[in-house]
Amino acid sequence: MENNTVNIESKNSFWASVSSLWSGLMLSLRHIRKATKRRNQAYISDKDYFAQKEGLVTLKYPYEAIPVPDNGRYRLHNEIDDCIVCDLCAKICPVNCIEIESIKATEEIGITSDGTKKRLYAPKFDIDLAKCCYCGLCTTVCPTDCLTMTKVYDFPEVDIKNMIYHFTDLTPEQAREKQLLFEQQQAAKKK
Amino acid sequence: MVALLVCLVVILGVVIALAYAERKVAAFIQDRLGPTEVGPYGMFQAIIDVVKLLQKEDIIPTVADKNLFRLAPIIIFAAVLAGFAVVPVSPDLIASGAEVGIFFLLSIVSLDVIGLLMAGWGSNNKYAVLGAMRSVGQIVSYEIPAGLAILSAIMICQSLNLQEISFQQGILLNQFAGLENEKNYLFGLKALQIDVTQVGGITTWNIVRMPFLMVSFIVYYIASLAECNRAPFDIPEAESELVAGFHVEYSGFRFAALFLAEYTMMVLVCLVATILFLGSWNTPLPNLGPLKLATWTTSTPGTIVANLWGFFWLMSKVSILLLSQIWLRWTYPRMRVDQLMQLCWKILIPVSLGMVLLAGIWRLLMI
């Protein structure tokens, strides 16, 4: 039972207090003295991340930045040439930040870089990055790997409308034209 | 009039520099960089901050007692600023050579308490009231050890006039009207028969004239920290408990006034500590035989050079004290209210009472 109590030896004598106050002051003075040095900015996987014990830690961000890890998930990018407009990303998105409209093509419009045939135009492929929660689900469901998360994380905007990224490669006129072509083809089929 | 202008410009300059130094020293102690953007090494950060505050909206809460709320920052700033009236900045420059100097200073600075209470009560905010109550309790308590520590220095100098006290602590002793035949002995002891009147420098500072004044100086220094609500006695502002204490509702110009008053108070208490204990505007270098260090670094009173030397030595000593206040703030944790009161009433007051007694005895040995 005698081991259950912890005796912290209390030093309440005057000189013990003075020396403890003094050592506190010396501790902060040591940090001031070493304030001329700066720590190397290293990512946590770096070998000497914990080896640096002194120097200033501040990262002067806009001027310096630590590298983003390879699996970092930041701004979305859609390679529209590879996109088959399957809408899977929009469906899985938990915050509904992707909006897609599609127009059926009258014929095969090409193949993606992994060999999938493209049959749909995307007159609208908008990602509202102000809503995006960076979960990365859309990139995992993308069948052609055209939707990816890049390492760009610094993209603030003054106007929040600019946070909506438009990835379509069609102008509204082109889109209308494609729509018209499709309708004509459908009408021809019915006859 | 010159002294007032010098005082105002110098105070503002020192306060701005102090606010910058505070942030830089804090940053270095905590392994940060501090301000870096505005000007070289972020030097103009404090100026920009004040300019920003002046542009901001002056918000007065609807349920606040508007007159008290508006008046409080002005009273606080005026009370602290008035204290500078009797502070000598060099052998010839003093706004008011009042004979009751230090007594006036102590009493006018006490008005600060009323301002704090007005600010806290007028805000109609529980944090502000709590902060103001703590602040007033603390300042009123700590004025006693501070006053007693000052009293022990005054008993050695036999004067309340801060300029006379300044002249006593250097080689210009006999130049002050009424002190022509005075002599400074080493450690103030006439029995030693070592005349240091013309040696000057550190040997005639009050803490050497009466070595035990070092204790008084420490007591005064601790009490002065509490009087300007500095850490480790910053319980009136205790960010983690009271948001900001008595000035939580203030914004814009009024906040700037409170902020500047706080830093001005720091400068004032350091000035008083320097004048009473650390030789005021006198040089720390003594005359050693043919090396007339004290004479060289004092120059002939009445000339511009002499005033510049006096100002330089005073500000150097004050800066060191100010830096030490910052250093303490970023080293020690905040004390609890009961610890604060215990330190004041059970330790500092008995010690300073003992010092008053000792100073009285020492004064008898000096004549």
XYZ file of C-alpha atoms in Angstrom:
558
model
C 0.000 0.000 0.000
C 2.833 2.380 0.692
C 3.553 2.599 -3.033
C 0.152 4.081 -3.803
C 1.064 7.548 -2.648
C 3.406 9.725 -4.582
C 5.497 12.114 -2.617
C 6.479 15.120 -4.602
C 9.216 16.745 -2.665
C 8.122 20.306 -2.198
C 10.796 22.931 -2.108
C 9.312 25.976 -0.505
C 12.431 27.562 0.828
C 13.218 31.098 -0.280
C 16.387 30.222 -2.164
C 14.755 27.239 -3.872
C 12.063 29.593 -5.181
C 14.617 32.145 -6.292
C 16.665 29.536 -8.118
C 13.581 28.111 -9.789
C 12.493 31.599 -10.903
C 16.013 32.233 -12.154
C 16.193 29.007 -14.133
C 12.891 29.944 -15.771
C 14.337 33.273 -16.848
C 17.459 31.594 -18.165
C 15.337 29.171 -20.175
C 13.576 31.970 -22.023
C 16.872 33.834 -22.427
C 18.377 30.764 -24.104
C 15.557 30.837 -26.616
C 16.173 34.531 -27.321
C 19.860 33.829 -27.866
C 19.087 31.097 -30.367
C 16.533 33.253 -32.172
C 19.121 34.121 -34.814
C 18.835 30.606 -36.220
C 15.880 29.273 -38.115
C 14.857 25.668 -38.344
C 14.993 23.979 -41.721
C 11.495 23.513 -42.959
C 11.101 19.789 -43.362
C 8.112 17.587 -43.814
C 7.324 15.220 -40.949
C 8.573 12.206 -42.923
C 11.972 13.885 -43.074
C 14.682 12.046 -41.132
C 15.849 15.053 -39.127
C 12.369 16.373 -38.417
C 12.756 15.683 -34.697
C 16.490 16.249 -34.667
C 16.188 20.032 -34.859
C 15.819 21.180 -31.289
C 16.528 24.890 -31.540
C 15.874 27.878 -33.750
C 12.728 29.610 -34.921
C 9.990 27.368 -36.251
C 7.986 29.954 -38.180
C 7.352 29.205 -41.827
C 7.078 32.473 -43.786
C 4.269 31.001 -45.775
C 3.688 32.956 -48.942
C 7.460 33.064 -49.467
C 8.230 29.550 -48.286
C 6.206 26.378 -48.184
C 6.836 22.834 -47.119
C 6.269 20.301 -49.900
C 2.879 18.664 -50.154
C 2.999 14.883 -49.709
C 2.307 12.740 -52.773
C -1.062 11.626 -51.461
C -2.080 15.158 -50.541
C -5.701 15.925 -51.468
C -6.260 19.503 -52.499
C -7.785 21.272 -55.491
C -9.740 19.048 -57.897
C -8.835 18.985 -61.527
C -10.810 17.353 -64.321
C -9.063 16.379 -67.540
C -12.130 16.928 -69.712
C -10.591 15.145 -72.714
C -10.579 11.915 -70.715
C -13.996 12.433 -69.154
C -16.812 10.180 -70.340
C -19.424 12.255 -68.441
C -20.611 9.207 -66.516
C -21.870 11.394 -63.592
C -20.484 8.969 -60.997
C -18.492 11.698 -59.299
C -21.536 13.945 -58.968
C -23.529 11.063 -57.504
C -21.019 10.069 -54.863
C -20.164 13.612 -53.795
C -21.360 13.949 -50.171
C -21.727 17.731 -50.437
C -23.060 17.931 -54.001
C -20.402 20.253 -55.217
C -20.185 18.765 -58.733
C -22.814 19.662 -61.302
C -22.842 17.877 -64.644
C -25.101 18.119 -67.650
C -24.715 15.840 -70.631
C -25.698 15.749 -74.280
C -25.691 12.488 -76.160
C -23.456 12.581 -79.171
C -24.680 11.503 -82.597
C -21.653 9.361 -83.031
C -18.594 8.259 -81.129
C -16.612 11.405 -80.356
C -13.305 9.849 -79.503
C -11.544 7.658 -77.031
C -9.979 8.546 -73.712
C -6.338 7.925 -72.965
C -7.196 4.574 -71.359
C -9.205 3.450 -74.362
C -12.767 4.053 -73.211
C -15.110 5.332 -75.895
C -16.658 8.772 -75.367
C -20.317 9.084 -76.312
C -21.435 12.115 -74.289
C -20.661 15.811 -74.440
C -20.443 17.773 -71.189
C -21.906 21.249 -71.771
C -21.621 21.789 -68.025
C -19.024 20.319 -65.683
C -18.838 22.642 -62.665
C -17.086 21.942 -59.387
C -17.841 24.377 -56.601
C -14.598 24.193 -54.595
C -16.078 26.433 -51.957
C -18.370 23.531 -51.100
C -15.833 20.761 -51.651
C -14.855 18.845 -48.523
C -11.760 17.277 -50.078
C -12.842 13.733 -49.256
C -11.568 12.443 -52.583
C -14.505 10.048 -53.152
C -15.091 11.423 -56.661
C -11.544 10.608 -57.698
C -11.860 7.007 -56.530
C -15.072 6.333 -58.434
C -13.898 7.992 -61.641
C -13.665 5.150 -64.170
C -11.190 6.902 -66.453
C -9.110 8.602 -63.741
C -9.726 11.947 -65.325
C -10.810 13.586 -62.061
C -7.799 14.017 -59.790
C -6.779 15.963 -56.718
C -3.791 18.189 -57.323
C -1.258 19.623 -54.897
C -2.538 23.189 -55.293
C -3.996 24.309 -51.967
C -3.643 28.076 -52.124
C -6.449 29.383 -54.326
C -8.432 31.963 -52.391
C -10.777 34.265 -54.297
C -12.270 37.631 -53.468
C -15.561 36.724 -55.139
C -16.944 33.377 -54.055
C -18.389 32.831 -57.560
C -14.836 32.385 -58.763
C -14.556 29.301 -56.570
C -16.770 27.468 -59.081
C -14.458 25.877 -61.613
C -15.836 25.263 -65.103
C -14.226 22.317 -66.826
C -16.369 22.078 -69.941
C -14.672 22.393 -73.309
C -17.859 23.471 -75.115
C -19.077 27.009 -75.530
C -22.830 27.506 -75.049
C -23.226 27.907 -78.816
C -21.424 24.628 -79.480
C -23.540 22.951 -76.835
C -26.723 24.205 -78.455
C -25.468 22.991 -81.815
C -24.690 19.495 -80.455
C -28.111 19.368 -78.808
C -29.727 20.303 -82.091
C -27.742 17.641 -83.967
C -28.852 14.993 -81.460
C -32.498 16.057 -81.749
C -32.315 15.933 -85.533
C -30.825 12.427 -85.376
C -33.567 11.270 -83.009
C -36.226 12.763 -85.307
C -34.653 10.995 -88.281
C -34.653 7.655 -86.441
C -38.377 7.974 -85.632
C -39.297 8.357 -89.275
C 6.650 73.624 -22.274
C 9.679 72.106 -24.024
C 9.652 69.313 -21.476
C 5.981 68.596 -22.167
C 6.563 68.356 -25.919
C 9.689 66.255 -25.432
C 7.735 64.082 -23.037
C 4.785 63.574 -25.388
C 6.948 62.737 -28.400
C 9.274 60.541 -26.391
C 6.425 58.742 -24.643
C 4.656 57.979 -27.899
C 7.913 56.887 -29.510
C 8.910 54.712 -26.593
C 5.445 53.209 -26.278
C 5.315 52.319 -29.975
C 8.816 50.858 -29.810
C 7.816 48.984 -26.660
C 4.742 47.466 -28.272
C 6.964 46.284 -31.119
C 9.644 45.006 -28.734
C 7.002 43.161 -26.748
C 5.870 41.250 -29.823
C 9.378 40.530 -31.040
C 10.715 39.386 -27.658
C 7.618 37.274 -27.100
C 8.111 35.707 -30.522
C 11.786 34.959 -29.943
C 11.127 33.407 -26.542
C 8.486 31.195 -28.141
C 10.657 30.295 -31.159
C 8.602 32.391 -33.552
C 9.523 35.222 -35.897
C 7.063 37.882 -34.786
C 6.013 40.679 -37.123
C 8.004 40.625 -40.372
C 5.838 42.231 -43.014
C 5.466 45.960 -42.306
C 8.787 47.674 -42.848
C 12.195 46.101 -42.268
C 11.840 43.315 -39.674
C 8.225 44.406 -39.201
C 9.330 47.585 -37.428
C 6.279 49.639 -38.374
C 3.796 47.000 -37.240
C 2.927 48.844 -34.013
C 2.429 52.141 -35.868
C 0.184 50.445 -38.415
C -1.774 48.832 -35.579
C -2.458 52.215 -33.981
C -3.431 53.722 -37.356
C -5.769 50.790 -37.925
C -7.354 51.201 -34.484
C -7.928 54.904 -35.108
C -9.834 54.129 -38.303
C -12.155 51.663 -36.627
C -15.723 52.249 -35.578
C -16.184 53.523 -32.043
C -18.684 51.008 -30.685
C -20.550 51.858 -27.492
C -22.787 49.019 -26.257
C -26.479 50.000 -26.027
C -26.796 48.964 -22.385
C -23.515 50.555 -21.324
C -23.427 53.569 -19.049
C -22.434 55.814 -21.925
C -20.891 58.689 -19.998
C -18.714 56.459 -17.852
C -17.825 54.329 -20.847
C -16.750 57.338 -22.930
C -14.880 59.044 -20.141
C -12.946 56.077 -18.731
C -10.155 55.761 -21.333
C -9.560 59.502 -21.206
C -9.268 59.472 -17.415
C -6.928 56.490 -17.469
C -4.678 57.997 -20.113
C -4.729 61.459 -18.544
C -3.908 60.067 -15.102
C -0.908 58.167 -16.400
C 0.258 61.037 -18.586
C -0.021 63.525 -15.708
C 2.499 61.425 -13.816
C 5.159 62.437 -16.352
C 4.844 66.085 -15.322
C 7.228 65.666 -12.406
C 9.621 63.241 -14.086
C 12.977 64.779 -15.033
C 14.273 63.698 -18.442
C 17.693 65.355 -18.190
C 19.537 67.770 -15.843
C 17.668 70.761 -17.278
C 14.456 69.295 -18.590
C 11.536 68.732 -16.260
C 7.960 69.776 -16.936
C 7.281 70.744 -13.349
C 9.959 70.916 -10.702
C 7.328 70.458 -8.022
C 8.759 69.991 -4.539
C 6.165 67.282 -3.853
C 7.151 65.460 -7.075
C 6.946 61.785 -6.217
C 3.992 62.331 -3.882
C 2.078 64.034 -6.705
C 3.056 61.224 -9.062
C 1.823 58.488 -6.743
C -1.470 60.218 -6.082
C -2.251 61.205 -9.671
C -1.432 57.731 -10.945
C -3.849 56.341 -8.369
C -6.645 58.038 -10.325
C -6.027 55.252 -12.814
C -8.029 52.996 -10.486
C -11.133 55.164 -10.858
C -10.777 55.034 -14.629
C -10.477 51.252 -14.556
C -13.548 50.925 -12.374
C -15.483 53.300 -14.644
C -14.476 51.293 -17.689
C -15.427 47.975 -16.091
C -18.686 49.155 -14.548
C -19.696 51.312 -17.517
C -19.305 48.424 -19.955
C -22.159 46.536 -18.269
C -20.380 43.288 -18.993
C -19.636 40.668 -16.376
C -16.108 40.061 -17.607
C -15.393 43.771 -17.598
C -16.734 44.171 -14.047
C -14.762 41.157 -12.813
C -11.637 42.470 -14.504
C -12.111 45.936 -13.065
C -12.714 44.563 -9.563
C -9.624 42.408 -9.714
C -7.631 45.274 -11.126
C -8.695 47.729 -8.466
C -8.128 45.233 -5.656
C -4.702 44.499 -7.006
C -3.616 48.078 -7.628
C -4.868 49.340 -4.285
C -3.073 46.504 -2.480
C 0.183 46.891 -4.344
C 0.320 50.638 -3.881
C 1.228 49.952 -0.257
C 4.475 48.005 -0.802
C 5.312 50.276 -3.763
C 4.727 53.352 -1.638
C 6.761 51.957 1.260
C 9.629 51.004 -1.043
C 9.588 54.500 -2.512
C 9.444 55.913 1.020
C 12.661 54.120 1.965
C 14.437 55.716 -1.011
C 12.977 59.103 -0.137
C 14.167 58.807 3.440
C 17.700 58.360 2.136
C 17.361 61.351 -0.198
C 15.351 63.538 2.181
C 13.414 65.018 -0.711
C 10.250 64.422 -2.686
C 11.519 66.438 -5.627
C 12.523 63.966 -8.324
C 15.005 66.402 -9.875
C 16.723 66.895 -6.515
C 16.848 63.121 -6.034
C 18.418 62.851 -9.492
C 21.088 65.454 -8.733
C 21.961 63.665 -5.482
C 22.954 60.542 -7.373
C 25.804 61.883 -9.478
C 28.740 64.245 -9.827
C 26.445 67.223 -10.396
C 25.330 67.028 -6.761
C 26.594 70.491 -5.831
C 25.048 72.175 -8.866
C 21.523 71.848 -7.490
C 20.316 74.863 -5.557
C 20.361 73.957 -1.879
C 22.787 71.056 -2.159
C 25.968 73.131 -2.613
C 27.650 71.812 0.524
C 26.409 68.226 0.354
C 28.851 65.335 0.100
C 28.421 61.782 -1.056
C 30.262 59.129 0.924
C 30.791 55.572 -0.282
C 27.753 53.494 0.781
C 26.492 56.732 2.312
C 28.501 55.985 5.439
C 30.150 59.094 6.784
C 32.227 56.949 9.124
C 34.060 55.396 6.152
C 35.296 58.903 5.192
C 35.578 57.967 1.494
C 34.292 61.005 -0.378
C 32.819 59.931 -3.721
C 31.131 63.239 -4.591
C 33.494 63.757 -7.524
C 33.761 60.052 -8.367
C 30.105 59.828 -9.277
C 28.960 57.090 -11.577
C 27.476 54.005 -10.045
C 29.061 54.763 -6.645
C 26.542 57.533 -6.019
C 23.449 55.714 -7.174
C 20.884 55.193 -4.451
C 21.259 51.420 -4.478
C 24.963 51.920 -3.681
C 24.545 54.860 -1.325
C 22.357 52.543 0.719
C 23.042 48.983 -0.492
C 19.898 47.592 1.127
C 17.844 49.733 -1.225
C 18.408 46.855 -3.659
C 15.727 45.035 -1.655
C 13.460 48.068 -1.864
C 14.123 48.216 -5.575
C 13.057 44.594 -6.021
C 9.956 45.147 -3.898
C 9.102 48.243 -5.911
C 9.771 46.433 -9.179
C 7.441 43.552 -8.271
C 4.770 45.955 -7.002
C 5.082 48.081 -10.139
C 4.501 45.020 -12.302
C 1.265 44.478 -10.425
C 0.335 48.148 -10.706
C 0.525 48.157 -14.460
C -1.308 44.818 -14.627
C 1.643 43.072 -16.189
C 2.249 39.354 -16.125
C 2.719 37.475 -13.831
C 0.139 39.727 -12.156
C -2.132 40.183 -15.168
C -5.196 38.650 -13.543
C -7.326 41.717 -14.382
C -6.842 40.976 -18.057
C -6.381 37.219 -17.850
C -7.193 36.405 -21.467
C -8.034 32.803 -20.677
C -10.485 33.698 -17.913
C -11.888 37.142 -18.622
C -11.395 37.573 -22.377
C -9.695 40.929 -21.883
C -10.869 42.177 -18.508
C -12.067 45.736 -18.080
C -11.487 46.765 -21.708
C -13.365 43.874 -23.316
C -16.100 46.156 -24.745
C -13.766 48.813 -26.099
C -12.886 49.258 -29.723
C -11.237 51.709 -32.061
C -9.838 54.917 -30.653
C -10.874 54.185 -27.074
C -9.169 50.821 -27.113
C -6.053 52.465 -28.532
C -6.110 54.937 -25.632
C -6.366 52.115 -23.079
C -3.654 50.145 -24.822
C -1.315 53.126 -24.960
C -2.109 54.001 -21.333
C -1.057 50.516 -20.274
C 2.285 50.799 -22.025
C 2.736 54.396 -20.879
C 2.206 53.172 -17.331
C 4.993 50.635 -17.856
C 7.313 53.399 -18.999
C 6.307 55.580 -16.050
C 6.936 52.943 -13.363
C 10.295 52.122 -14.948
C 11.196 55.813 -14.973
C 10.328 56.082 -11.288
C 12.374 52.966 -10.502
C 15.331 54.399 -12.425
C 15.115 57.824 -10.812
C 14.709 56.561 -7.272
C 17.101 53.636 -7.274
C 19.269 53.472 -10.374
C 20.807 56.915 -10.528
C 18.223 58.677 -12.707
C 19.905 60.417 -15.676
C 23.375 60.022 -14.179
C 26.059 58.059 -15.935
C 26.958 54.627 -14.513
C 30.669 55.236 -15.250
C 32.688 56.579 -12.297
C 35.680 58.958 -12.407
C 38.689 56.709 -11.866
C 41.815 58.781 -11.197
C 42.842 60.419 -14.479
C 40.058 58.576 -16.346
C 37.303 61.142 -15.916
C 34.673 58.772 -17.318
C 31.831 60.328 -15.335
C 32.759 63.877 -16.308
C 33.129 62.921 -19.962
C 29.772 61.174 -20.066
C 27.970 63.930 -18.168
C 29.329 67.132 -19.713
C 28.647 70.613 -18.333
C 25.046 71.080 -17.241
C 23.126 73.662 -19.248
C 24.596 72.597 -22.573
C 22.753 70.538 -25.153
C 25.361 67.783 -24.900
C 24.726 67.430 -21.176
C 20.995 67.130 -21.778
C 21.547 64.528 -24.466
C 23.830 62.516 -22.185
C 21.290 62.705 -19.365
C 18.480 61.670 -21.674
C 20.580 58.855 -23.112
C 21.478 57.360 -19.722
C 17.921 57.682 -18.414
C 16.420 56.023 -21.469
C 19.048 53.257 -21.513
C 18.261 52.305 -17.946
C 14.533 52.537 -18.566
C 14.821 50.390 -21.695
C 16.651 47.688 -19.780
C 13.932 47.682 -17.137
C 11.219 47.623 -19.797
C 12.866 44.716 -21.581
C 13.112 42.864 -18.292
C 9.377 43.411 -17.777
C 8.696 41.874 -21.172
C 11.095 39.041 -20.435
C 9.274 38.288 -17.172
C 5.903 38.402 -18.861
C 6.807 35.726 -21.362
C 8.493 33.507 -18.786
C 6.201 33.298 -15.801
C 2.672 31.943 -15.605
C -0.107 34.068 -14.166
C -0.608 34.007 -10.395
C -3.878 33.165 -8.711
C -5.738 35.935 -6.890
C -4.990 34.446 -3.470
C -1.298 33.981 -4.306
C -1.186 37.556 -5.500
C -2.669 38.888 -2.283
C -0.495 36.625 -0.171
C 2.627 37.914 -1.905
C 1.532 41.472 -1.342
C 0.277 41.417 2.231
C 2.380 38.657 3.772
C 5.719 39.176 2.065
C 6.165 42.492 0.285
C 4.565 44.740 2.914
C 6.532 43.322 5.884
C 9.745 43.446 3.863
C 9.154 47.013 2.745
C 8.236 48.062 6.304
C 11.540 46.584 7.435
C 13.265 48.524 4.671
C 11.710 51.775 5.866
C 13.101 51.120 9.332
C 16.511 50.205 7.921
C 16.534 53.286 5.681
C 15.844 55.458 8.705
C 18.798 53.946 10.570
C 21.025 54.255 7.508
C 20.091 57.918 7.117
C 21.341 58.513 10.653
C 24.710 57.022 9.621
C 24.815 59.298 6.566
C 24.895 62.602 8.446
